[in-house]
C-alpha angles and dihedrals in degrees: 000000000000125000095252092056091048091050097051099035099047095119092054091047092049091050091049091051093050091047091050092051091050091048091051092050092046091051090054091048092053090049092053092045089052088055089057102264116138112255096243092052089043091055092051092047093049092051092047090051093047094047131212106357095194092050091048091051091049091050091049093048091049089066090062096040121109098202100190094048094047092045091050092050089048090051091050093050092047091045092052090051091051093049091049089055090061106041094163094054092043094051092046093050094046094048092047091050092044091058093048096043093040093053091048093047093048093051092042090054087060092044089050093050095044107033109017108034113081118242113273094254136100110281090345092183089070093057117104128192110222126206141179122218141184103195095180090061093047097258107111094160126032141140123264126275113229097248091046090050091052091054093045094050092048097048105035122102102177100076129066090204139008123207128189133192139176130186121227132173111237141179112244115199140150118091098031142010114321114270131197109225139157117263122190119212105214136179116247089244095059104081095041089049090053090048096239129134131192117260088225126024125354146294126264118279123227089250090060090062086078125086117271099043104110103188131136141193117213128218116238092245094053091045090055098039101045104021101033094238091294105191089205094055093112108096095021124119127245130178121243113185087345091304121117115246128181118229109231101170152002122221124226125276097255098040117115127174137201090035121231115258116058119097092231121052091355099140122096110247127236092211140359131227132180117281093232099167113218121236088251091055091049090055095047096110112179094012145063096063093169104110118103115214132201126185134191113224117233113249094254097043127089127209091250091054091049091049091052091052090047091057090054093047090053088069091048090053093051090047089058093056117108112255091244091060096048090046092054090059090059095216096315094104100105097148119198130194118196139161140208133183110286089231090060090049091055100044101035095093096050105032095092092048096053093042091053089050090048092051091048095053090044087060089049090054092049090052090050091050092050090049094052092043088057090052091049092051090052091046091050089066090068091050101049094100091050091049091047092052090051090049090050089052091057107272112148123226090249089054091052093047090051091051093050092046089051089057089049090050090052089053091047092048092052091044091048093051092051089042092058089055090050090046091061091053093042093050092053091047092049093050091046093052096045111098117242089244091068106082101230118139114259092221121054120173128209091226133165093284091055094046090048089051090051090051092050092047090050092052092045091049090051090055093044097052098028108044100065095046090046093052091045094049095045094047097069113108120242093239095052093046096048092047109074092211093052090050091054096049120038097015092048093051091048092049093049091048091054091046090051092053092049094048090049091052090047093052092046092054092045090051091054090051092047093051091047092050090049092053091049092050090049091051091049091050091053091049092050092048094049113119107233091200094242137075104248097174112118094003115130133194 
């Protein structure tokens, strides 16, 4: 019989055991009666021979008993009764925890979406952002110029595919009023390299990377907003900068590219068109460093190996420059080519922000834990007689600590549940308040990672605010607690000392938060008061 069946069928098992014992005794009685003994004497004799029936039943039941489960359930039931007796304390503790856990969960949902979750592309860890740089001229990190990119693509061996993209504002016209949107020029290799396909239609072909192929792929949002989600949009003509283009595809609802984050080309596009560099762009040696480049590492190549090859290719690129161009730089043209994980490229501008926010709300949770611990220490004074009676009846200190921690865990569980509800609201508020210039994702899910984090934070909070009060409450001697004078002397001094420590910690944490907030406000004030050097009032784009 497995443990689950034993746990949930204990009453039936106990009844069967009692019935079996009674049947055994009755059988012995009938045997003695058949031998000529009066029934009453036979019953006494049978019971004497069998022994203590109650003790036998207890020994039999002990075999089926799962002590830790039953003790835990008993602690939970008793803890719930104790919390119901103090509704004011319980509500205050749960609300305080909900605010702390909710704030932590809301910010962690952003951290999870920005820093921890991989980019939504095929084998995103193999993607590398590539840059050119001319440090001597004050440009350590730039995009590629078209002629440099052509040389790099032709000579490199470390990447299985290279994709390029470049944002441009365009005028979209045709079926409705003209609209100014962002179009991304992309190489035909980009979307296949990322492992994405249009929801409707197809990707660009390599032939469409040449001039004269006026085709476009729409974003889902633009397709819905401007064209009403027309299912027959593929094959229809639109006008981009007053030039007819044919729609060949529509991307999926959740697809965004370029991703938010990088300084250059870091705005999601409304539509995509072929890169199709012009002859003038292909002759722009030493200029036009506006094209962002992403490469996919070959399976047997590491990032360090690719970086080493990129340094070598930088010399090959400079060697291809016309002499007139290299001479105009007067020896300052020390071109560099370097790469970094594409994930790092995306999150670099926002990592510090979200980590500062995460540290701030962690301090808020610590303050909440210190606050509740202070309340628990005060509440323990009213329960010392109860704890002493339980100690006198044989409860060990470990058993008492476990009971008190169970009550703390119940508070943390309720606070965590309410905190998750607040986290959903707080996450939406945070994303609504963040300016579009800050590269946070517009959609952040409360997924399994976030819920698991909330559960871990709740358990940790229960230990943080529950352990010290539990140890302090369970450490009072029976004699001191039962004597009113003893309770007022040593126990009172101990309780006040613990409360003093907790309040000091709480004020210290609050002071750190206050100073940090003051510095941020001061920095913001200086930014707002900065003179941009132009009169921007009344000027429109």
